Amino acid sequence: MKVTIAHNNYDQTLKTVARLKELLDKKGVVYDAKYPDVVITVGGDGTLINAFHRYENQVDSVRFIGVHTGHLGFYTDWRNYDIDKMVDALFMTKGEPAKYPLLEIKMLTESGETQYHLAVNESAVKRVSHTLEADVYINDELFENFRGDGLCVSTPTGSTAYSKSLGGAVIHPRLKALQMTEIASINNRVFRTLSAPIVIAPDQWITIIPNADHFVMTVDGARIDVRNAKKIEYRISRHSIQFDRFGHHHFWSRVEDAFIGENKEND
């Protein structure tokens, strides 16, 4: 088993990483940052997402384990004080990993160039200082003519992130569905959109054709300045992100802990 550790540089994280290395060394683990079998992230969800993008070209052969040293995350299963149990579990059994859908983004430019991206959470299309105008297609059929601040397409796991703040539904990750939410759409006598989130089936896809030569596209929060894009196509990827199932928390328990738990304790 080849392992690598990705982490942020906060004090608590560095202490946890030092302890983790001690435990792994006792197990005789082989460290390989180039072609790992397991990527252990120490920090938070952002640390894990950054690690995913570092190894996204190897996503089919890598599984992730998240240790969080701050607030409870959706991708980080283990607390910093549980790493002894985590290391024991790592070597106890391989088992079947928990797999979550990924978002595939295909962008075609006016020059005929095709660019591909993968996202764990979401991708958004926006204009910074102007209104975004775009035609939205589902399965190559025109769905709506959008005008507003932007559009966000998310995975089920990403439904608890930016999409939720836009009024999107929370979707269980075993459902291989995409969700599109609008960002401050304009609805009046001239411009009309559905003005509600939509969820599409795994064999369907969403195409956005922007009526602008310059806009911003984000992929898991990373900004990409785009010029002269002809269209952007979103669909469920044939790839998935894999987590070590041992110790992997129940999805709805994560949702309850993140959004409801504190209020329930006060009741």
PDB file of C-alpha atoms in Angstrom:
ATOM      1  CA  MET A   1       0.000   0.000   0.000  1.00  0.00           C
ATOM      2  CA  LYS A   2       1.420   3.357  -1.072  1.00  0.00           C
ATOM      3  CA  VAL A   3       0.253   6.379   0.923  1.00  0.00           C
ATOM      4  CA  THR A   4       0.640  10.142   0.715  1.00  0.00           C
ATOM      5  CA  ILE A   5      -0.482  12.868   3.109  1.00  0.00           C
ATOM      6  CA  ALA A   6      -1.920  16.225   2.031  1.00  0.00           C
ATOM      7  CA  HIS A   7      -2.502  18.892   4.657  1.00  0.00           C
ATOM      8  CA  ASN A   8      -2.843  22.571   5.451  1.00  0.00           C
ATOM      9  CA  ASN A   9      -0.352  24.394   7.675  1.00  0.00           C
ATOM     10  CA  TYR A  10      -2.382  25.207  10.776  1.00  0.00           C
ATOM     11  CA  ASP A  11      -0.745  24.309  14.094  1.00  0.00           C
ATOM     12  CA  GLN A  12      -3.300  21.655  15.034  1.00  0.00           C
ATOM     13  CA  THR A  13      -2.983  20.092  11.602  1.00  0.00           C
ATOM     14  CA  LEU A  14       0.811  19.919  11.747  1.00  0.00           C
ATOM     15  CA  LYS A  15       0.648  18.229  15.169  1.00  0.00           C
ATOM     16  CA  THR A  16      -1.824  15.695  13.791  1.00  0.00           C
ATOM     17  CA  VAL A  17       0.345  15.041  10.715  1.00  0.00           C
ATOM     18  CA  ALA A  18       3.389  14.400  12.920  1.00  0.00           C
ATOM     19  CA  ARG A  19       1.438  11.860  14.987  1.00  0.00           C
ATOM     20  CA  LEU A  20      -0.014  10.279  11.840  1.00  0.00           C
ATOM     21  CA  LYS A  21       3.458   9.761  10.365  1.00  0.00           C
ATOM     22  CA  GLU A  22       4.603   8.084  13.581  1.00  0.00           C
ATOM     23  CA  LEU A  23       1.724   5.624  13.381  1.00  0.00           C
ATOM     24  CA  LEU A  24       2.209   4.918   9.686  1.00  0.00           C
ATOM     25  CA  ASP A  25       5.950   4.416  10.126  1.00  0.00           C
ATOM     26  CA  LYS A  26       5.252   1.729  12.730  1.00  0.00           C
ATOM     27  CA  LYS A  27       3.091  -0.036  10.136  1.00  0.00           C
ATOM     28  CA  GLY A  28       5.942   0.102   7.640  1.00  0.00           C
ATOM     29  CA  VAL A  29       3.911   2.094   5.128  1.00  0.00           C
ATOM     30  CA  VAL A  30       5.445   3.107   1.793  1.00  0.00           C
ATOM     31  CA  TYR A  31       5.130   6.823   1.000  1.00  0.00           C
ATOM     32  CA  ASP A  32       4.563   7.742  -2.626  1.00  0.00           C
ATOM     33  CA  ALA A  33       3.343  11.241  -3.444  1.00  0.00           C
ATOM     34  CA  LYS A  34       3.413  10.577  -7.192  1.00  0.00           C
ATOM     35  CA  TYR A  35       1.378   7.373  -7.537  1.00  0.00           C
ATOM     36  CA  PRO A  36      -0.370   6.696  -4.203  1.00  0.00           C
ATOM     37  CA  ASP A  37      -3.029   4.108  -3.498  1.00  0.00           C
ATOM     38  CA  VAL A  38      -4.398   6.145  -0.603  1.00  0.00           C
ATOM     39  CA  VAL A  39      -4.420   9.903  -0.111  1.00  0.00           C
ATOM     40  CA  ILE A  40      -4.893  10.939   3.521  1.00  0.00           C
ATOM     41  CA  THR A  41      -5.873  14.571   3.896  1.00  0.00           C
ATOM     42  CA  VAL A  42      -5.549  16.436   7.184  1.00  0.00           C
ATOM     43  CA  GLY A  43      -7.414  19.715   7.523  1.00  0.00           C
ATOM     44  CA  GLY A  44     -10.903  20.250   6.174  1.00  0.00           C
ATOM     45  CA  ASP A  45     -13.056  19.805   3.084  1.00  0.00           C
ATOM     46  CA  GLY A  46     -10.993  22.377   1.200  1.00  0.00           C
ATOM     47  CA  THR A  47      -7.830  20.378   1.821  1.00  0.00           C
ATOM     48  CA  LEU A  48      -9.463  17.230   0.490  1.00  0.00           C
ATOM     49  CA  ILE A  49     -10.876  18.952  -2.595  1.00  0.00           C
ATOM     50  CA  ASN A  50      -7.444  20.421  -3.377  1.00  0.00           C
ATOM     51  CA  ALA A  51      -5.936  16.952  -3.018  1.00  0.00           C
ATOM     52  CA  PHE A  52      -8.561  15.513  -5.350  1.00  0.00           C
ATOM     53  CA  HIS A  53      -7.633  17.977  -8.076  1.00  0.00           C
ATOM     54  CA  ARG A  54      -3.963  17.164  -7.579  1.00  0.00           C
ATOM     55  CA  TYR A  55      -4.719  13.473  -8.272  1.00  0.00           C
ATOM     56  CA  GLU A  56      -7.788  13.732 -10.505  1.00  0.00           C
ATOM     57  CA  ASN A  57      -5.935  12.053 -13.376  1.00  0.00           C
ATOM     58  CA  GLN A  58      -5.553   8.989 -11.126  1.00  0.00           C
ATOM     59  CA  VAL A  59      -9.021   9.135  -9.581  1.00  0.00           C
ATOM     60  CA  ASP A  60      -9.936   5.584 -10.630  1.00  0.00           C
ATOM     61  CA  SER A  61      -7.010   4.062  -8.715  1.00  0.00           C
ATOM     62  CA  VAL A  62      -6.855   6.322  -5.641  1.00  0.00           C
ATOM     63  CA  ARG A  63      -9.065   6.372  -2.586  1.00  0.00           C
ATOM     64  CA  PHE A  64      -9.271   9.232  -0.097  1.00  0.00           C
ATOM     65  CA  ILE A  65      -9.405   9.390   3.695  1.00  0.00           C
ATOM     66  CA  GLY A  66     -10.134  12.716   5.353  1.00  0.00           C
ATOM     67  CA  VAL A  67      -9.042  13.732   8.853  1.00  0.00           C
ATOM     68  CA  HIS A  68     -10.500  17.037  10.002  1.00  0.00           C
ATOM     69  CA  THR A  69      -8.801  19.308  12.484  1.00  0.00           C
ATOM     70  CA  GLY A  70     -11.415  22.041  12.529  1.00  0.00           C
ATOM     71  CA  HIS A  71     -15.157  22.119  11.916  1.00  0.00           C
ATOM     72  CA  LEU A  72     -17.004  18.972  10.861  1.00  0.00           C
ATOM     73  CA  GLY A  73     -16.788  18.459   7.113  1.00  0.00           C
ATOM     74  CA  PHE A  74     -18.748  16.475   4.563  1.00  0.00           C
ATOM     75  CA  TYR A  75     -15.666  14.749   3.138  1.00  0.00           C
ATOM     76  CA  THR A  76     -13.522  14.396   6.275  1.00  0.00           C
ATOM     77  CA  ASP A  77     -14.572  11.328   8.252  1.00  0.00           C
ATOM     78  CA  TRP A  78     -12.108  11.177  11.116  1.00  0.00           C
ATOM     79  CA  ARG A  79     -11.344  13.581  13.969  1.00  0.00           C
ATOM     80  CA  ASN A  80      -7.718  14.419  14.735  1.00  0.00           C
ATOM     81  CA  TYR A  81      -7.991  12.517  18.044  1.00  0.00           C
ATOM     82  CA  ASP A  82      -9.168   9.356  16.213  1.00  0.00           C
ATOM     83  CA  ILE A  83      -6.166   8.819  13.966  1.00  0.00           C
ATOM     84  CA  ASP A  84      -5.004   5.721  15.907  1.00  0.00           C
ATOM     85  CA  LYS A  85      -8.328   4.059  15.014  1.00  0.00           C
ATOM     86  CA  MET A  86      -8.086   5.377  11.464  1.00  0.00           C
ATOM     87  CA  VAL A  87      -4.645   3.848  10.890  1.00  0.00           C
ATOM     88  CA  ASP A  88      -5.775   0.509  12.362  1.00  0.00           C
ATOM     89  CA  ALA A  89      -8.836   0.570  10.075  1.00  0.00           C
ATOM     90  CA  LEU A  90      -6.677   1.376   7.059  1.00  0.00           C
ATOM     91  CA  PHE A  91      -4.760  -1.874   7.453  1.00  0.00           C
ATOM     92  CA  MET A  92      -7.652  -3.981   8.739  1.00  0.00           C
ATOM     93  CA  THR A  93      -9.427  -4.546   5.434  1.00  0.00           C
ATOM     94  CA  LYS A  94      -9.629  -2.996   2.005  1.00  0.00           C
ATOM     95  CA  GLY A  95     -13.332  -3.528   1.456  1.00  0.00           C
ATOM     96  CA  GLU A  96     -15.402  -1.717  -1.125  1.00  0.00           C
ATOM     97  CA  PRO A  97     -14.854   2.056  -1.247  1.00  0.00           C
ATOM     98  CA  ALA A  98     -17.718   4.532  -1.008  1.00  0.00           C
ATOM     99  CA  LYS A  99     -18.030   6.143  -4.437  1.00  0.00           C
ATOM    100  CA  TYR A 100     -19.535   9.574  -5.129  1.00  0.00           C
ATOM    101  CA  PRO A 101     -20.431  11.006  -8.554  1.00  0.00           C
ATOM    102  CA  LEU A 102     -18.239  13.637 -10.184  1.00  0.00           C
ATOM    103  CA  LEU A 103     -19.208  16.441 -12.536  1.00  0.00           C
ATOM    104  CA  GLU A 104     -17.656  16.414 -15.998  1.00  0.00           C
ATOM    105  CA  ILE A 105     -17.308  19.799 -17.683  1.00  0.00           C
ATOM    106  CA  LYS A 106     -16.637  20.037 -21.393  1.00  0.00           C
ATOM    107  CA  MET A 107     -16.074  23.492 -22.858  1.00  0.00           C
ATOM    108  CA  LEU A 108     -15.844  24.138 -26.590  1.00  0.00           C
ATOM    109  CA  THR A 109     -14.228  27.409 -27.753  1.00  0.00           C
ATOM    110  CA  GLU A 110     -14.924  29.363 -30.923  1.00  0.00           C
ATOM    111  CA  SER A 111     -11.547  28.211 -32.276  1.00  0.00           C
ATOM    112  CA  GLY A 112     -12.617  24.570 -31.950  1.00  0.00           C
ATOM    113  CA  GLU A 113     -10.538  23.786 -28.870  1.00  0.00           C
ATOM    114  CA  THR A 114     -12.100  21.441 -26.283  1.00  0.00           C
ATOM    115  CA  GLN A 115     -11.277  21.740 -22.587  1.00  0.00           C
ATOM    116  CA  TYR A 116     -12.232  19.226 -19.906  1.00  0.00           C
ATOM    117  CA  HIS A 117     -12.557  19.655 -16.136  1.00  0.00           C
ATOM    118  CA  LEU A 118     -13.768  17.497 -13.242  1.00  0.00           C
ATOM    119  CA  ALA A 119     -15.529  18.836 -10.152  1.00  0.00           C
ATOM    120  CA  VAL A 120     -16.327  17.240  -6.810  1.00  0.00           C
ATOM    121  CA  ASN A 121     -18.842  19.904  -5.779  1.00  0.00           C
ATOM    122  CA  GLU A 122     -19.942  22.244  -8.533  1.00  0.00           C
ATOM    123  CA  SER A 123     -19.193  24.526 -11.431  1.00  0.00           C
ATOM    124  CA  ALA A 124     -20.713  27.970 -11.921  1.00  0.00           C
ATOM    125  CA  VAL A 125     -20.872  30.337 -14.877  1.00  0.00           C
ATOM    126  CA  LYS A 126     -21.003  34.054 -14.025  1.00  0.00           C
ATOM    127  CA  ARG A 127     -20.276  37.527 -15.276  1.00  0.00           C
ATOM    128  CA  VAL A 128     -18.496  39.846 -12.872  1.00  0.00           C
ATOM    129  CA  SER A 129     -19.854  43.291 -13.654  1.00  0.00           C
ATOM    130  CA  HIS A 130     -22.621  42.558 -16.165  1.00  0.00           C
ATOM    131  CA  THR A 131     -25.685  40.367 -16.450  1.00  0.00           C
ATOM    132  CA  LEU A 132     -25.137  36.900 -17.870  1.00  0.00           C
ATOM    133  CA  GLU A 133     -27.309  35.991 -20.832  1.00  0.00           C
ATOM    134  CA  ALA A 134     -27.294  32.337 -21.861  1.00  0.00           C
ATOM    135  CA  ASP A 135     -29.370  29.684 -23.603  1.00  0.00           C
ATOM    136  CA  VAL A 136     -29.824  26.549 -21.508  1.00  0.00           C
ATOM    137  CA  TYR A 137     -30.341  23.183 -23.213  1.00  0.00           C
ATOM    138  CA  ILE A 138     -31.235  19.806 -21.704  1.00  0.00           C
ATOM    139  CA  ASN A 139     -30.324  16.884 -23.969  1.00  0.00           C
ATOM    140  CA  ASP A 140     -29.705  19.346 -26.814  1.00  0.00           C
ATOM    141  CA  GLU A 141     -33.269  20.739 -26.560  1.00  0.00           C
ATOM    142  CA  LEU A 142     -33.686  24.401 -25.613  1.00  0.00           C
ATOM    143  CA  PHE A 143     -35.015  24.661 -22.056  1.00  0.00           C
ATOM    144  CA  GLU A 144     -34.823  28.371 -21.259  1.00  0.00           C
ATOM    145  CA  ASN A 145     -33.221  31.681 -22.121  1.00  0.00           C
ATOM    146  CA  PHE A 146     -31.490  32.770 -18.930  1.00  0.00           C
ATOM    147  CA  ARG A 147     -30.668  36.272 -17.790  1.00  0.00           C
ATOM    148  CA  GLY A 148     -29.216  36.975 -14.356  1.00  0.00           C
ATOM    149  CA  ASP A 149     -26.011  36.785 -12.326  1.00  0.00           C
ATOM    150  CA  GLY A 150     -25.197  33.207 -13.271  1.00  0.00           C
ATOM    151  CA  LEU A 151     -25.913  29.475 -13.169  1.00  0.00           C
ATOM    152  CA  CYS A 152     -24.547  26.717 -10.922  1.00  0.00           C
ATOM    153  CA  VAL A 153     -24.438  22.997 -11.733  1.00  0.00           C
ATOM    154  CA  SER A 154     -23.654  20.702  -8.803  1.00  0.00           C
ATOM    155  CA  THR A 155     -23.126  17.068  -7.926  1.00  0.00           C
ATOM    156  CA  PRO A 156     -25.145  15.403  -5.137  1.00  0.00           C
ATOM    157  CA  THR A 157     -22.283  15.927  -2.677  1.00  0.00           C
ATOM    158  CA  GLY A 158     -21.988  19.511  -3.867  1.00  0.00           C
ATOM    159  CA  SER A 159     -25.680  20.000  -3.126  1.00  0.00           C
ATOM    160  CA  THR A 160     -24.740  20.816   0.487  1.00  0.00           C
ATOM    161  CA  ALA A 161     -22.320  23.568  -0.592  1.00  0.00           C
ATOM    162  CA  TYR A 162     -22.825  26.578  -2.901  1.00  0.00           C
ATOM    163  CA  SER A 163     -25.933  25.056  -4.490  1.00  0.00           C
ATOM    164  CA  LYS A 164     -27.710  24.897  -1.129  1.00  0.00           C
ATOM    165  CA  SER A 165     -26.999  28.577  -0.481  1.00  0.00           C
ATOM    166  CA  LEU A 166     -28.726  29.294  -3.803  1.00  0.00           C
ATOM    167  CA  GLY A 167     -31.877  27.464  -2.680  1.00  0.00           C
ATOM    168  CA  GLY A 168     -31.050  24.070  -4.176  1.00  0.00           C
ATOM    169  CA  ALA A 169     -32.184  20.757  -2.713  1.00  0.00           C
ATOM    170  CA  VAL A 170     -29.898  18.477  -0.687  1.00  0.00           C
ATOM    171  CA  ILE A 171     -29.419  15.278  -2.717  1.00  0.00           C
ATOM    172  CA  HIS A 172     -28.100  11.951  -1.452  1.00  0.00           C
ATOM    173  CA  PRO A 173     -24.803  11.056  -3.221  1.00  0.00           C
ATOM    174  CA  ARG A 174     -26.043   7.591  -4.244  1.00  0.00           C
ATOM    175  CA  LEU A 175     -28.331   9.385  -6.697  1.00  0.00           C
ATOM    176  CA  LYS A 176     -26.296  10.036  -9.820  1.00  0.00           C
ATOM    177  CA  ALA A 177     -28.073  13.264 -10.612  1.00  0.00           C
ATOM    178  CA  LEU A 178     -27.057  16.794 -11.566  1.00  0.00           C
ATOM    179  CA  GLN A 179     -28.724  19.870 -10.135  1.00  0.00           C
ATOM    180  CA  MET A 180     -28.812  23.309 -11.745  1.00  0.00           C
ATOM    181  CA  THR A 181     -29.620  26.371  -9.657  1.00  0.00           C
ATOM    182  CA  GLU A 182     -30.030  29.943 -10.807  1.00  0.00           C
ATOM    183  CA  ILE A 183     -28.057  32.843  -9.375  1.00  0.00           C
ATOM    184  CA  ALA A 184     -30.281  35.946  -9.097  1.00  0.00           C
ATOM    185  CA  SER A 185     -32.270  35.359 -12.286  1.00  0.00           C
ATOM    186  CA  ILE A 186     -34.279  38.180 -13.835  1.00  0.00           C
ATOM    187  CA  ASN A 187     -37.963  37.380 -14.259  1.00  0.00           C
ATOM    188  CA  ASN A 188     -40.321  39.987 -15.697  1.00  0.00           C
ATOM    189  CA  ARG A 189     -42.524  40.520 -18.752  1.00  0.00           C
ATOM    190  CA  VAL A 190     -39.508  40.354 -21.063  1.00  0.00           C
ATOM    191  CA  PHE A 191     -37.262  37.739 -19.450  1.00  0.00           C
ATOM    192  CA  ARG A 192     -38.595  34.476 -18.054  1.00  0.00           C
ATOM    193  CA  THR A 193     -36.869  31.447 -16.485  1.00  0.00           C
ATOM    194  CA  LEU A 194     -38.126  28.511 -14.463  1.00  0.00           C
ATOM    195  CA  SER A 195     -36.815  30.326 -11.362  1.00  0.00           C
ATOM    196  CA  ALA A 196     -36.399  27.037  -9.477  1.00  0.00           C
ATOM    197  CA  PRO A 197     -33.678  24.380  -9.161  1.00  0.00           C
ATOM    198  CA  ILE A 198     -33.849  21.484 -11.605  1.00  0.00           C
ATOM    199  CA  VAL A 199     -32.536  17.938 -11.106  1.00  0.00           C
ATOM    200  CA  ILE A 200     -31.770  15.799 -14.144  1.00  0.00           C
ATOM    201  CA  ALA A 201     -31.245  12.059 -14.620  1.00  0.00           C
ATOM    202  CA  PRO A 202     -27.776  10.453 -14.924  1.00  0.00           C
ATOM    203  CA  ASP A 203     -28.121   9.847 -18.664  1.00  0.00           C
ATOM    204  CA  GLN A 204     -29.041  13.485 -19.359  1.00  0.00           C
ATOM    205  CA  TRP A 205     -26.830  16.525 -19.739  1.00  0.00           C
ATOM    206  CA  ILE A 206     -27.023  20.303 -19.497  1.00  0.00           C
ATOM    207  CA  THR A 207     -25.544  22.643 -22.084  1.00  0.00           C
ATOM    208  CA  ILE A 208     -25.055  26.359 -21.456  1.00  0.00           C
ATOM    209  CA  ILE A 209     -24.435  28.619 -24.444  1.00  0.00           C
ATOM    210  CA  PRO A 210     -23.365  32.033 -23.108  1.00  0.00           C
ATOM    211  CA  ASN A 211     -24.211  35.111 -25.144  1.00  0.00           C
ATOM    212  CA  ALA A 212     -21.001  36.830 -24.052  1.00  0.00           C
ATOM    213  CA  ASP A 213     -17.391  36.679 -25.221  1.00  0.00           C
ATOM    214  CA  HIS A 214     -16.010  37.004 -21.685  1.00  0.00           C
ATOM    215  CA  PHE A 215     -17.229  35.450 -18.440  1.00  0.00           C
ATOM    216  CA  VAL A 216     -15.991  33.585 -15.382  1.00  0.00           C
ATOM    217  CA  MET A 217     -16.336  29.851 -14.812  1.00  0.00           C
ATOM    218  CA  THR A 218     -15.578  28.330 -11.411  1.00  0.00           C
ATOM    219  CA  VAL A 219     -14.682  24.689 -10.799  1.00  0.00           C
ATOM    220  CA  ASP A 220     -14.922  23.782  -7.099  1.00  0.00           C
ATOM    221  CA  GLY A 221     -14.391  27.442  -6.322  1.00  0.00           C
ATOM    222  CA  ALA A 222     -11.302  27.864  -8.515  1.00  0.00           C
ATOM    223  CA  ARG A 223     -11.801  30.752 -10.946  1.00  0.00           C
ATOM    224  CA  ILE A 224     -11.194  30.424 -14.688  1.00  0.00           C
ATOM    225  CA  ASP A 225     -11.445  33.508 -16.905  1.00  0.00           C
ATOM    226  CA  VAL A 226     -13.091  32.377 -20.143  1.00  0.00           C
ATOM    227  CA  ARG A 227     -13.074  34.137 -23.497  1.00  0.00           C
ATOM    228  CA  ASN A 228     -14.809  33.140 -26.698  1.00  0.00           C
ATOM    229  CA  ALA A 229     -16.454  29.972 -25.410  1.00  0.00           C
ATOM    230  CA  LYS A 230     -19.008  28.472 -27.759  1.00  0.00           C
ATOM    231  CA  LYS A 231     -20.711  26.217 -25.222  1.00  0.00           C
ATOM    232  CA  ILE A 232     -20.235  24.431 -21.894  1.00  0.00           C
ATOM    233  CA  GLU A 233     -21.598  20.928 -21.390  1.00  0.00           C
ATOM    234  CA  TYR A 234     -22.219  19.386 -17.962  1.00  0.00           C
ATOM    235  CA  ARG A 235     -22.837  15.701 -17.326  1.00  0.00           C
ATOM    236  CA  ILE A 236     -22.203  12.983 -14.744  1.00  0.00           C
ATOM    237  CA  SER A 237     -18.661  11.697 -15.228  1.00  0.00           C
ATOM    238  CA  ARG A 238     -17.894   8.027 -15.822  1.00  0.00           C
ATOM    239  CA  HIS A 239     -15.320   8.524 -13.051  1.00  0.00           C
ATOM    240  CA  SER A 240     -16.098   8.830  -9.344  1.00  0.00           C
ATOM    241  CA  ILE A 241     -14.265   9.896  -6.207  1.00  0.00           C
ATOM    242  CA  GLN A 242     -13.586   6.968  -3.856  1.00  0.00           C
ATOM    243  CA  PHE A 243     -13.481   7.119  -0.064  1.00  0.00           C
ATOM    244  CA  ASP A 244     -12.340   4.458   2.367  1.00  0.00           C
ATOM    245  CA  ARG A 245     -15.668   3.056   3.553  1.00  0.00           C
ATOM    246  CA  PHE A 246     -14.472   1.978   7.003  1.00  0.00           C
ATOM    247  CA  GLY A 247     -15.478   4.794   9.324  1.00  0.00           C
ATOM    248  CA  HIS A 248     -17.298   6.608   6.534  1.00  0.00           C
ATOM    249  CA  HIS A 249     -20.166   8.492   8.152  1.00  0.00           C
ATOM    250  CA  HIS A 250     -23.826   8.297   7.167  1.00  0.00           C
ATOM    251  CA  PHE A 251     -24.672  11.114   4.726  1.00  0.00           C
ATOM    252  CA  TRP A 252     -27.801  12.299   6.531  1.00  0.00           C
ATOM    253  CA  SER A 253     -25.906  12.301   9.823  1.00  0.00           C
ATOM    254  CA  ARG A 254     -23.455  14.719   8.211  1.00  0.00           C
ATOM    255  CA  VAL A 255     -26.314  16.922   7.024  1.00  0.00           C
ATOM    256  CA  GLU A 256     -27.931  16.884  10.464  1.00  0.00           C
ATOM    257  CA  ASP A 257     -24.651  17.675  12.224  1.00  0.00           C
ATOM    258  CA  ALA A 258     -23.785  20.492   9.828  1.00  0.00           C
ATOM    259  CA  PHE A 259     -27.125  22.276   9.576  1.00  0.00           C
ATOM    260  CA  ILE A 260     -29.437  21.154  12.393  1.00  0.00           C
ATOM    261  CA  GLY A 261     -27.454  19.571  15.235  1.00  0.00           C
ATOM    262  CA  GLU A 262     -26.662  22.675  17.296  1.00  0.00           C
ATOM    263  CA  ASN A 263     -30.264  23.863  17.282  1.00  0.00           C
ATOM    264  CA  LYS A 264     -31.503  20.388  18.304  1.00  0.00           C
ATOM    265  CA  GLU A 265     -29.138  20.429  21.275  1.00  0.00           C
ATOM    266  CA  ASN A 266     -30.630  23.729  22.411  1.00  0.00           C
ATOM    267  CA  ASP A 267     -34.235  22.471  22.267  1.00  0.00           C
TER     268      ASP A 267
END
